[in-house]
XYZ file of C-alpha atoms in Angstrom:
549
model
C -68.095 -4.966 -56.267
C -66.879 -3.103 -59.384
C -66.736 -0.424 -56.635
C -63.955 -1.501 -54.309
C -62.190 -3.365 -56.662
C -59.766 0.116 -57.388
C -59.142 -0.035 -53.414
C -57.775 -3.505 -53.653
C -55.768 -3.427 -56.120
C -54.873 -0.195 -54.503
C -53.953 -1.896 -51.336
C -52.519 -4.888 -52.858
C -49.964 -2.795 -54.022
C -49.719 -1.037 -50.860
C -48.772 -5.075 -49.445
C -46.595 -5.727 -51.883
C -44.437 -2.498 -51.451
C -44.589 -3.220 -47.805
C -43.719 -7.037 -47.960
C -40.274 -5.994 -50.287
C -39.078 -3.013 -47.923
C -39.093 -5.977 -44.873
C -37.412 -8.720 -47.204
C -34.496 -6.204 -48.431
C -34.302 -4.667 -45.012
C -34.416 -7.591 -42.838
C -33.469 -10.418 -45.497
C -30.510 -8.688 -47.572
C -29.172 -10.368 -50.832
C -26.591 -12.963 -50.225
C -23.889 -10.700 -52.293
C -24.277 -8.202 -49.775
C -23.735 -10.724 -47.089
C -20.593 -12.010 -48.595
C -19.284 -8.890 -49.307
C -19.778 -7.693 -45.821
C -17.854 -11.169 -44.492
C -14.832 -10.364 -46.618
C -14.643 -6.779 -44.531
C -14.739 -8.056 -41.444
C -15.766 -6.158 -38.372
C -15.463 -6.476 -34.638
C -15.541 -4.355 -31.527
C -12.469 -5.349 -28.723
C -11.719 -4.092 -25.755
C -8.038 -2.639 -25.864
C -5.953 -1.341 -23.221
C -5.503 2.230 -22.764
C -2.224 1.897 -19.977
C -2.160 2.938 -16.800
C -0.609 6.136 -13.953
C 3.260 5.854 -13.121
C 4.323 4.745 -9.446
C 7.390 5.992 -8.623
C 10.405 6.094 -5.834
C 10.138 8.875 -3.678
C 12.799 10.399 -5.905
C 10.779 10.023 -9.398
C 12.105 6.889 -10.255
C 9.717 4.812 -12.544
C 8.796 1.428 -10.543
C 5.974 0.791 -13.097
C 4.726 2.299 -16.294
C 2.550 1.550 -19.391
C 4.077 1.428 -22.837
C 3.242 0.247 -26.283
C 2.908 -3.171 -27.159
C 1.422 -5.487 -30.204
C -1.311 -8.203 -29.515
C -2.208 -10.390 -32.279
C -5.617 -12.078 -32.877
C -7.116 -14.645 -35.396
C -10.009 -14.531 -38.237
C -11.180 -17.991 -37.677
C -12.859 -17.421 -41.572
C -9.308 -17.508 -42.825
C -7.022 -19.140 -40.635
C -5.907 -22.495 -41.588
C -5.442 -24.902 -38.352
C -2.677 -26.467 -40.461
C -0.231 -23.827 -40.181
C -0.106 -23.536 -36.347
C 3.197 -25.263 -36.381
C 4.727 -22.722 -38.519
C 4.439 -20.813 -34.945
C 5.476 -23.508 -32.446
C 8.703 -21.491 -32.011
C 7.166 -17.940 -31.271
C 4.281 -19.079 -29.050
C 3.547 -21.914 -26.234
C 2.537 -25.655 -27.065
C -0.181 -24.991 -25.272
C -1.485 -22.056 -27.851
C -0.196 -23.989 -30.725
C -2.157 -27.053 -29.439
C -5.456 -24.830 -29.345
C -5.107 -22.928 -33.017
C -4.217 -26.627 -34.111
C -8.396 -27.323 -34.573
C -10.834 -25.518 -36.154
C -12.104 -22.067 -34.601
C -15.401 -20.630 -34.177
C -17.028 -17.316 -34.751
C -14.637 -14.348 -36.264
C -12.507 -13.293 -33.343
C -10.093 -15.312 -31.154
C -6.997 -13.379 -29.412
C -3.778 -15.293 -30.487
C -1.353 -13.275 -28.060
C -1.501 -10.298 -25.518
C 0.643 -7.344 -25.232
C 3.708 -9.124 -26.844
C 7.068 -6.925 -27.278
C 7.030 -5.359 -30.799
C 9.950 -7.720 -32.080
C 8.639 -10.819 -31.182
C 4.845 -9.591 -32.787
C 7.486 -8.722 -35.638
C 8.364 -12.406 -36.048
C 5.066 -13.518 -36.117
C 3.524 -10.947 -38.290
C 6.737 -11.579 -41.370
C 5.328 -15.336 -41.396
C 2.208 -13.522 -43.232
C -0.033 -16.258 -41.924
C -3.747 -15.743 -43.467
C -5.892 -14.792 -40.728
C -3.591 -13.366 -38.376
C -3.760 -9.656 -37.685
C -2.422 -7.253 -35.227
C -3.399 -4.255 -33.475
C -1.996 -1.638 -30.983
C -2.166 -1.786 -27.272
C -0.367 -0.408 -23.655
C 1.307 -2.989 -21.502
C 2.338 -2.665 -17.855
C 5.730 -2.491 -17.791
C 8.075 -2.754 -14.242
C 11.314 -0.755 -14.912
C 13.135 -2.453 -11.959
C 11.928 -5.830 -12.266
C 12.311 -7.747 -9.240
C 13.392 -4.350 -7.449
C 10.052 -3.794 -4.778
C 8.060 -6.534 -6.603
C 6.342 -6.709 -3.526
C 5.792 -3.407 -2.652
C 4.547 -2.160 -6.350
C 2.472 -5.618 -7.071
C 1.218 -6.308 -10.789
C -1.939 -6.097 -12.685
C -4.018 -8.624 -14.894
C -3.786 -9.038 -18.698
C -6.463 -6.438 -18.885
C -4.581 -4.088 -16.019
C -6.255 -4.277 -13.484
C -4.638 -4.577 -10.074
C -3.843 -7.702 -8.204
C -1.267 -7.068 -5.497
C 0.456 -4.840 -3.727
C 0.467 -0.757 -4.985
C -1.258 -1.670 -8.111
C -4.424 -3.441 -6.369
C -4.579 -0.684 -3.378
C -4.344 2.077 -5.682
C -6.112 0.818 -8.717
C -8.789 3.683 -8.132
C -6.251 5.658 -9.380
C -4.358 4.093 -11.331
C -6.584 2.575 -13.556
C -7.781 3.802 -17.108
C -10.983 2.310 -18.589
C -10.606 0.481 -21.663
C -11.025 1.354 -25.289
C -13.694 0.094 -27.532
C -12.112 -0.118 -30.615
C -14.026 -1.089 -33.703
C -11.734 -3.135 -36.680
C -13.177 -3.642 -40.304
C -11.038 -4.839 -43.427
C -11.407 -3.100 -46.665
C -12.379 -4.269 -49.751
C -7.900 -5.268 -50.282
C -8.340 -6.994 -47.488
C -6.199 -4.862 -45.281
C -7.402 -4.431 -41.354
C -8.743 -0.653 -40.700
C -8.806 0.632 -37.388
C -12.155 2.388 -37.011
C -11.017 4.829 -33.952
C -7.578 7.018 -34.448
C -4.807 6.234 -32.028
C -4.061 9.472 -30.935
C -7.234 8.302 -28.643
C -5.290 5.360 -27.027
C -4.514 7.917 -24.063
C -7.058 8.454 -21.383
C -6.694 10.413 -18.442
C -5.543 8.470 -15.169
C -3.545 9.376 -12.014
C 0.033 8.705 -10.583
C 1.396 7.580 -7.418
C 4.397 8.471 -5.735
C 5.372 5.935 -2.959
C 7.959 6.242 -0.379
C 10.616 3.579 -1.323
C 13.958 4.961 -2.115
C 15.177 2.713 -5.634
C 18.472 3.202 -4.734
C 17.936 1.902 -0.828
C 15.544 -0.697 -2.384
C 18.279 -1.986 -4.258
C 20.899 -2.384 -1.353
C 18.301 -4.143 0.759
C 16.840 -6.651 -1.816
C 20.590 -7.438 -2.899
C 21.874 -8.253 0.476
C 19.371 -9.957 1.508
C 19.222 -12.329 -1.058
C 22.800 -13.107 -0.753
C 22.189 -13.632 2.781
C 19.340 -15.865 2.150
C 21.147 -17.700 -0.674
C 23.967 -18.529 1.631
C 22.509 -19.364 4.185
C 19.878 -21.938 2.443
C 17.337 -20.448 4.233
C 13.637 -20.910 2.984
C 12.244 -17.092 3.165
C 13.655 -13.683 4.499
C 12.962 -10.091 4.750
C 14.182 -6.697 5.312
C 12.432 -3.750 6.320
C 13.956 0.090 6.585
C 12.395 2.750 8.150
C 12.591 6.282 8.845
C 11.777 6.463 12.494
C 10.796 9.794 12.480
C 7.901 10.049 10.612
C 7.138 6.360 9.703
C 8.045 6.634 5.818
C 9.018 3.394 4.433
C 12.135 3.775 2.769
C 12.670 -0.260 1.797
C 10.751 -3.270 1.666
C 12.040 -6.193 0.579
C 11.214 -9.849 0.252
C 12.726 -12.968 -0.378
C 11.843 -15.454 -2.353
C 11.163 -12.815 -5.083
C 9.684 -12.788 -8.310
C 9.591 -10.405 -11.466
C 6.358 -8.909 -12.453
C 7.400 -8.548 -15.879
C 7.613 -12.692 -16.197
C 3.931 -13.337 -16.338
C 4.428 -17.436 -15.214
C 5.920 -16.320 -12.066
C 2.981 -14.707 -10.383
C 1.491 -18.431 -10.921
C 3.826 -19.334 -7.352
C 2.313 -18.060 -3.955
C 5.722 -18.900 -2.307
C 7.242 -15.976 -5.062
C 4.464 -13.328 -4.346
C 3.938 -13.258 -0.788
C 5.411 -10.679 0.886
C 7.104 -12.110 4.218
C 7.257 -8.369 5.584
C 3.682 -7.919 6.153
C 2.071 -11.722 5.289
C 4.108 -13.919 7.148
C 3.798 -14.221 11.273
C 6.704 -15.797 13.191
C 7.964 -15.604 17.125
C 10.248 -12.992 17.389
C 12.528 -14.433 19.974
C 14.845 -12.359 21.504
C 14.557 -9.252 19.747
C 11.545 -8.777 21.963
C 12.850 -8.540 24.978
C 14.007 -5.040 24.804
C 9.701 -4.092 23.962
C 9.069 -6.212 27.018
C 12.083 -4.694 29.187
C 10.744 -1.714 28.219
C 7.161 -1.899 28.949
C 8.552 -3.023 32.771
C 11.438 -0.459 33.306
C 7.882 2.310 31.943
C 5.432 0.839 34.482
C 7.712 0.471 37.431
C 7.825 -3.242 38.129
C 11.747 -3.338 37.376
C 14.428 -0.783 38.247
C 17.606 -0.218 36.230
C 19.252 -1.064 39.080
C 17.513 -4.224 40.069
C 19.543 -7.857 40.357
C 18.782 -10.857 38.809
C 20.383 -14.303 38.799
C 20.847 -16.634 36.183
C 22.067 -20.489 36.871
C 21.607 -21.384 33.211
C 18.384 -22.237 33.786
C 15.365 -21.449 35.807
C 11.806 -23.953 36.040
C 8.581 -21.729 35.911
C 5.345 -23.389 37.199
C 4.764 -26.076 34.334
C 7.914 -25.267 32.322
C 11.888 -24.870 32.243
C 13.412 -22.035 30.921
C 17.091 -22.714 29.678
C 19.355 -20.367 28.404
C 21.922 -20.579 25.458
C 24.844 -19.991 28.035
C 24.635 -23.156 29.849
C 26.843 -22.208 32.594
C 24.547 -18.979 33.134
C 25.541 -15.617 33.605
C 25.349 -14.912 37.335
C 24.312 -11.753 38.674
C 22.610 -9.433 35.834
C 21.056 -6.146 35.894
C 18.175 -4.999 33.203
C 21.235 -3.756 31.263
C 23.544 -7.095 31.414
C 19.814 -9.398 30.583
C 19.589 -6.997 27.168
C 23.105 -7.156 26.117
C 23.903 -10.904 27.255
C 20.489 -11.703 25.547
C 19.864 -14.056 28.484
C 16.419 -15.917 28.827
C 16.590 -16.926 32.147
C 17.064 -13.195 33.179
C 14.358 -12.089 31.026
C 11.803 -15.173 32.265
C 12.490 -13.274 36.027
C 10.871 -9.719 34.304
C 7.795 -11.629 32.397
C 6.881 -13.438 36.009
C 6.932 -9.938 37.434
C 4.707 -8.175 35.156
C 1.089 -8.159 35.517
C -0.455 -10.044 32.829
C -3.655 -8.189 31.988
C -0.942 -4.927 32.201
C 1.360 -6.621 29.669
C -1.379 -7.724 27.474
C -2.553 -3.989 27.083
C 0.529 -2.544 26.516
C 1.670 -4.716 23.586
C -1.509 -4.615 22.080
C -0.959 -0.753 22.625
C 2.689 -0.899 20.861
C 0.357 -2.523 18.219
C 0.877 -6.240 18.255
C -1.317 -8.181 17.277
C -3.060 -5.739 15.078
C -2.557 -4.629 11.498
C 0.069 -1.414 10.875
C -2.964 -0.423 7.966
C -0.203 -0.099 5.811
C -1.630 0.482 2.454
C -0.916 -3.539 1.180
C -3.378 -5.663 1.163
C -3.025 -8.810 2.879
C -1.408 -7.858 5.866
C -1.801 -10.196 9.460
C -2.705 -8.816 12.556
C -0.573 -11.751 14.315
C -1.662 -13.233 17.079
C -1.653 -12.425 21.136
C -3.567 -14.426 23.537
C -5.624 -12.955 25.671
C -4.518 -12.564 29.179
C -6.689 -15.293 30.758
C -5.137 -18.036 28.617
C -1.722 -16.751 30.595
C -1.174 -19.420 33.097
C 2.238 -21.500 33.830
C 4.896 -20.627 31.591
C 3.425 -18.731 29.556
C 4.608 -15.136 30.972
C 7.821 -16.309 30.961
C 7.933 -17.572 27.285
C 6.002 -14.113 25.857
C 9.011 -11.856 27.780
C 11.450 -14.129 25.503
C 9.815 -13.779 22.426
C 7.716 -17.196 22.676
C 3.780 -17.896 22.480
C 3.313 -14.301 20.173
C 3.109 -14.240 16.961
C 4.015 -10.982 14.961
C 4.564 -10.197 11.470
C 8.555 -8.116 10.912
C 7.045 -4.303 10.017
C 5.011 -4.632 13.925
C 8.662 -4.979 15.342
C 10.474 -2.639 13.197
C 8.212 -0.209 14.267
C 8.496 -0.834 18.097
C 12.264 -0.365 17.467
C 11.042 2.855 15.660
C 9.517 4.142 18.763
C 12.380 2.823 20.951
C 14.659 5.242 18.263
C 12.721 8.344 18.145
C 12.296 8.562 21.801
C 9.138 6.655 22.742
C 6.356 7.543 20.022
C 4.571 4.534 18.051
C 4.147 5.460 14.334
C 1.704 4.425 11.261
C 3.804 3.257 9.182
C 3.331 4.567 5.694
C 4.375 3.878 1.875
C 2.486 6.269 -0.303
C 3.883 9.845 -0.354
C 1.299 11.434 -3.176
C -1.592 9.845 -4.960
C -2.737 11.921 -7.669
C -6.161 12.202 -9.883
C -6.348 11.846 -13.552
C -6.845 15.477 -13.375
C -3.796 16.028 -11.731
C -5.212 17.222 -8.402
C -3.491 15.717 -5.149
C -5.750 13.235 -3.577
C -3.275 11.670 -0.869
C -0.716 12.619 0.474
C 0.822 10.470 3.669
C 2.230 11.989 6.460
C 3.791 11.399 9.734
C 0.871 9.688 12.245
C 1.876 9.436 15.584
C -0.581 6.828 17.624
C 0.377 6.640 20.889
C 3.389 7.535 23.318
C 4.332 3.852 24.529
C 7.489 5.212 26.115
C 8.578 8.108 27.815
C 11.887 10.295 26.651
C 13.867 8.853 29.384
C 13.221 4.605 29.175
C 14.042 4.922 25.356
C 16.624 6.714 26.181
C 17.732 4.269 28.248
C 16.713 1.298 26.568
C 18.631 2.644 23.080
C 21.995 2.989 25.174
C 21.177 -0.910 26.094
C 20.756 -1.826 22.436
C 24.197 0.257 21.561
C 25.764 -2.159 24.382
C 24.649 -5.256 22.573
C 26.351 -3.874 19.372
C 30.007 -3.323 21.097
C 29.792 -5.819 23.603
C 27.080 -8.435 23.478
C 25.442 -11.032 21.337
C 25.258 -7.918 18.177
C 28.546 -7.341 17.973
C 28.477 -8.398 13.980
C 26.267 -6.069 13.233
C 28.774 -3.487 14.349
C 29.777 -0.837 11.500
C 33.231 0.810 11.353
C 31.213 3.686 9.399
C 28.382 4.398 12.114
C 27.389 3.938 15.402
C 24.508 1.375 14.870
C 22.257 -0.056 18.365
C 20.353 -3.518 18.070
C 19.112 -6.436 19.173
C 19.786 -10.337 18.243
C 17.009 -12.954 18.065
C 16.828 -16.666 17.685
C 13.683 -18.257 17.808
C 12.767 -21.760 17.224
C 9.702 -22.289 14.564
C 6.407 -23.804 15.885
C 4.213 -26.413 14.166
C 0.915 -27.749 15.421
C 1.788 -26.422 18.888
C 5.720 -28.315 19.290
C 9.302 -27.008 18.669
C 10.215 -28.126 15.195
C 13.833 -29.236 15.823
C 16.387 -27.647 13.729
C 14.372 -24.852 12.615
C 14.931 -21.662 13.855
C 14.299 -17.858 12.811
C 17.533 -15.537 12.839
C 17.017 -11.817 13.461
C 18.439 -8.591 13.827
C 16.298 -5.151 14.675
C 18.323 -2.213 14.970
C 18.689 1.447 14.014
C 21.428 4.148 13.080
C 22.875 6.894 13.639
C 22.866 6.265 17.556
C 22.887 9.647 18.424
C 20.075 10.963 15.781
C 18.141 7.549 14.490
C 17.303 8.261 10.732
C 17.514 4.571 10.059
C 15.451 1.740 11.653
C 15.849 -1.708 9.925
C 14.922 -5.487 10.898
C 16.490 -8.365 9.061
C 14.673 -11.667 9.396
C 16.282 -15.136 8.012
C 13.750 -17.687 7.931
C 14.536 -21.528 8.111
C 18.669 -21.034 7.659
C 20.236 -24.577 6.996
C 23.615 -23.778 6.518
C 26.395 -21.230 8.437
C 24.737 -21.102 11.719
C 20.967 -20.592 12.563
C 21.380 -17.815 15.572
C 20.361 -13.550 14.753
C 23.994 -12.779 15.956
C 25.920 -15.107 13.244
C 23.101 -14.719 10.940
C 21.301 -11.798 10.565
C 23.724 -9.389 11.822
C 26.125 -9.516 9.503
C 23.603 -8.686 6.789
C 22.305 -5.749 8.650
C 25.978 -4.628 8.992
C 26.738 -5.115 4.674
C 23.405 -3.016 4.435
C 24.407 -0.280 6.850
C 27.918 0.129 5.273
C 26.835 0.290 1.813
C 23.910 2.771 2.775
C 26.560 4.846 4.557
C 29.116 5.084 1.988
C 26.309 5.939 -0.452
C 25.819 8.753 1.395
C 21.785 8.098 1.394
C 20.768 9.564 4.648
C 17.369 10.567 4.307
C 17.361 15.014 5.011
């Protein structure tokens, strides 16, 4: 016994040592614990901004610059004082810092302008600090809202440019690590010079200054007319570039609580389908004059009206327009004319050949969202029906399908893809997109668009277009009035006023569609409508001396 007794007391002591290391490691004195509570730590995820887009000129549409966001130490802040901020920051906020917090973090507000984090930070509110971050910024506000989208709180993309292109544009965030030291002062573990990651750029092909014509015109338009949504889409027919997109309603992605209304974001070019009326007749002309079925000579006859296996088919001009060639049923606009071609076509030929001018499909423009629209097949085309579709009724399309099939119609028979992103590049700089003209089928041959654009010019000097005539250039175009559809019925008193057209007449650079949906006041038909608009557009484009080399 005397023996071991030296090892146990050996090893006792061997316990004890061992037992002490645990408690101070994993059971440290409450000092230390206070001390390290008074210098605060935390790790937050900050925003580290993200690539450019720009016009197809280099003007900024969105960027990323430096903001404040403000957070609360629940361990100091006193509920009490929230109403010493009730006029910097929503009831809402003030309602929630009114009660006692938990844990030792709590944002207060994101990405706020420095002067207004200014305001807040002067009040020297215990508890509150601030720290450094990048905010998405939208140079033109409303101007291509649509087009150029907006991101989350924490950048990421949502709509339009920003969501398609997020790959790109997006940086990672920062993991930034905050302590206080012993005065009580917040430290900021990780230098800002760090704040800047690498990320890539896009260059889309919008003109701002185009943009800016469009969106203002049409919004006047829509304004004055009370009508309940528009748009306006411009085109260059030659290779497919967008050069303007604009929607209306609008919103601005700067204002946060507007991207709360779907009526605000949704773009009308590319997620709205309505019947196109009459500026569909010249794709259906068209398609019949190509195949053979009518001659630019043939006669027609129009009483006013005409009855067509199950339905009637009435035209605006009651009295009707007599004797009409292809050329007079274009420029007169007349539906009775027009019902005569649809009856002629084959159906299961027609069918093909507008799903081959690509309706009822989506452009793959690079916006999410976009509808297909909708074409029935050619079984479900009995009565009426071929008659309605050569007028514009039964289809559904969305606007950029029919400014491109003017586009071919311009450029001499060639259906585009249209595109909006010139150059996408990496965070390294290197070019990872760049669009280019696409050319997807040959729908018409030189000759018929030749023909059909001198038709479309007639309808401008002489027909139902003339308001969309320009003292400044020779513009071609076609009217439409179509009525709006609800659960299969007319809705009457609503209508859809359009106007599809292109310019110079000679050398297209231009193709355009203006679309007024719902108009209540100053008329409801494309010619007294949507015309004129097109027209304001055209002149002010033309006098800006804009054309597109």
């Amino acid at each position: 016994m005397r023996e071991r007794l030296p090892w146990l007391l050996i090893g006792l002591f061997f316990v004890l040592v061992g037992w002490r290391i645990v408690n101070v490691q994993l059971l440290p004195d409450p000092r230390v614990v206070a001390q390290a509570d008074q210098q605060y730590w935390a790790q937050v995820s900050i925003s580290t901004g993200r690539g450019t887009i720009e016009d197809r000129n280099g003007f900024p549409l969105a960027i990323s610059a430096p903001s404040i966001s403000l957070f609360i130490d629940p361990l100091y802040w006193n509920p009490s004082r929230a109403n010493e901020l009730s006029s910097l920051l929503a009831p809402e906020e003030i309602r929630e810092i009114s009660r006692p917090l938990e844990g030792r973090f709590r944002w207060l507000a994101r990405k706020l302008e420095p002067e207004k984090a200014d305001k807040i930070m002067r009040l020297s509110l215990p508890g509150i600090f601030a720290i450094k971050e990048m905010k998405r910024t939208y140079s033109g506000g409303k101007l291509a809202a649509h087009v150029v989208g907006f991101v989350d709180i924490d950048d990421r993309g949502l709509a339009g440019i920003e969501y398609e292109w997020d790959r790109v544009l997006y940086s990672p965030p920062q993991a930034k690590v905050l302590l206080r030291n012993a005065a009580g002062n917040l430290l900021d573990v990780l230098p800002s010079h760090l704040m800047s990651h690498g990320r890539g750029s896009v260059q889309v092909t919008i003109d701002a200054r185009i943009q800016y014509i469009v969106s203002r015109h049409l919004a006047r338009g829509a304004e004055r007319h009370k009508a309940q949504w528009g748009t306006v889409i411009c085109m260059d027919p030659r290779d497919g570039a967008i050069l303007a997109m604009a929607s209306w309603p609008t919103f601005d992605p700067n204002n946060r609580k507007e991207l709360a209304f779907p009526e605000l974001t949704r773009n009308n070019a590319i997620n709205r389908v309505y019947e196109p009326g009459s500026t569909f007749k010249p794709v259906v002309m068209s398609l019949a004059l190509e195949q053979g079925y009518v001659s630019s000579k043939r006669e027609f006859h129009c009483r006013g009206e005409v009855k067509v296996a199950d339905g009637m088919i009435r035209d605006i001009h009651r009295g009707g327009h007599g004797k009409l060639t292809p050329l007079d049923i274009i420029v007169k606009s007349c539906n009775v004319g027009m019902a005569q071609v649809g009856i002629i076509l084959p159906s299961r030929e027609t069918y093909s050949c507008l799903k081959e001018w690509g309706f009822g499909i989506p452009t793959g423009i690079e916006l999410g969202g976009e509808e297909g629209g909708l074409i029935n097949p050619p079984e479900t085309w009995r009565g009426v029906t071929p008659a309605n579709i050569a007028i514009g009724q039964g289809v559904a399309i969305t606007p950029l399908q029919l400014v491109r099939a003017f586009s071919a119609i311009a450029n001499g028979g060639v259906l585009l893809r249209p595109y909006l992103v010139e150059r996408a590049f990496d965070a390294r700089g290197r070019l990872v997109h760049e669009g280019k003209r696409e050319a997807l089928a040959r729908v018409l041959s030189p000759g018929t668009a030749s023909w059909m654009r001198g038709a479309l010019r007639n309808v401008v000097l002489n027909g139902t277009g003339v308001r969309a005539n320009s003292s400044l250039v020779e513009v071609a175009g076609k009217t439409g009035t179509a009525q709006v559809a609800k659960g299969g019925l007319y809705e009457k008193g609503r209508h859809v006023a359009s106007f599809a057209g292109f310019w110079p007449f000679e050398d297209p650079r231009f193709v355009m569609i203006v679309v007024i949906g719902d108009p209540k006041e100053g008329g409801y038909q494309g010619g007294e409508v949507a015309a004129p608009i097109f027209r304001d557009i055209v002149d002010e484009i033309t006098a800006s001396r804009l054309e597109q080399t």
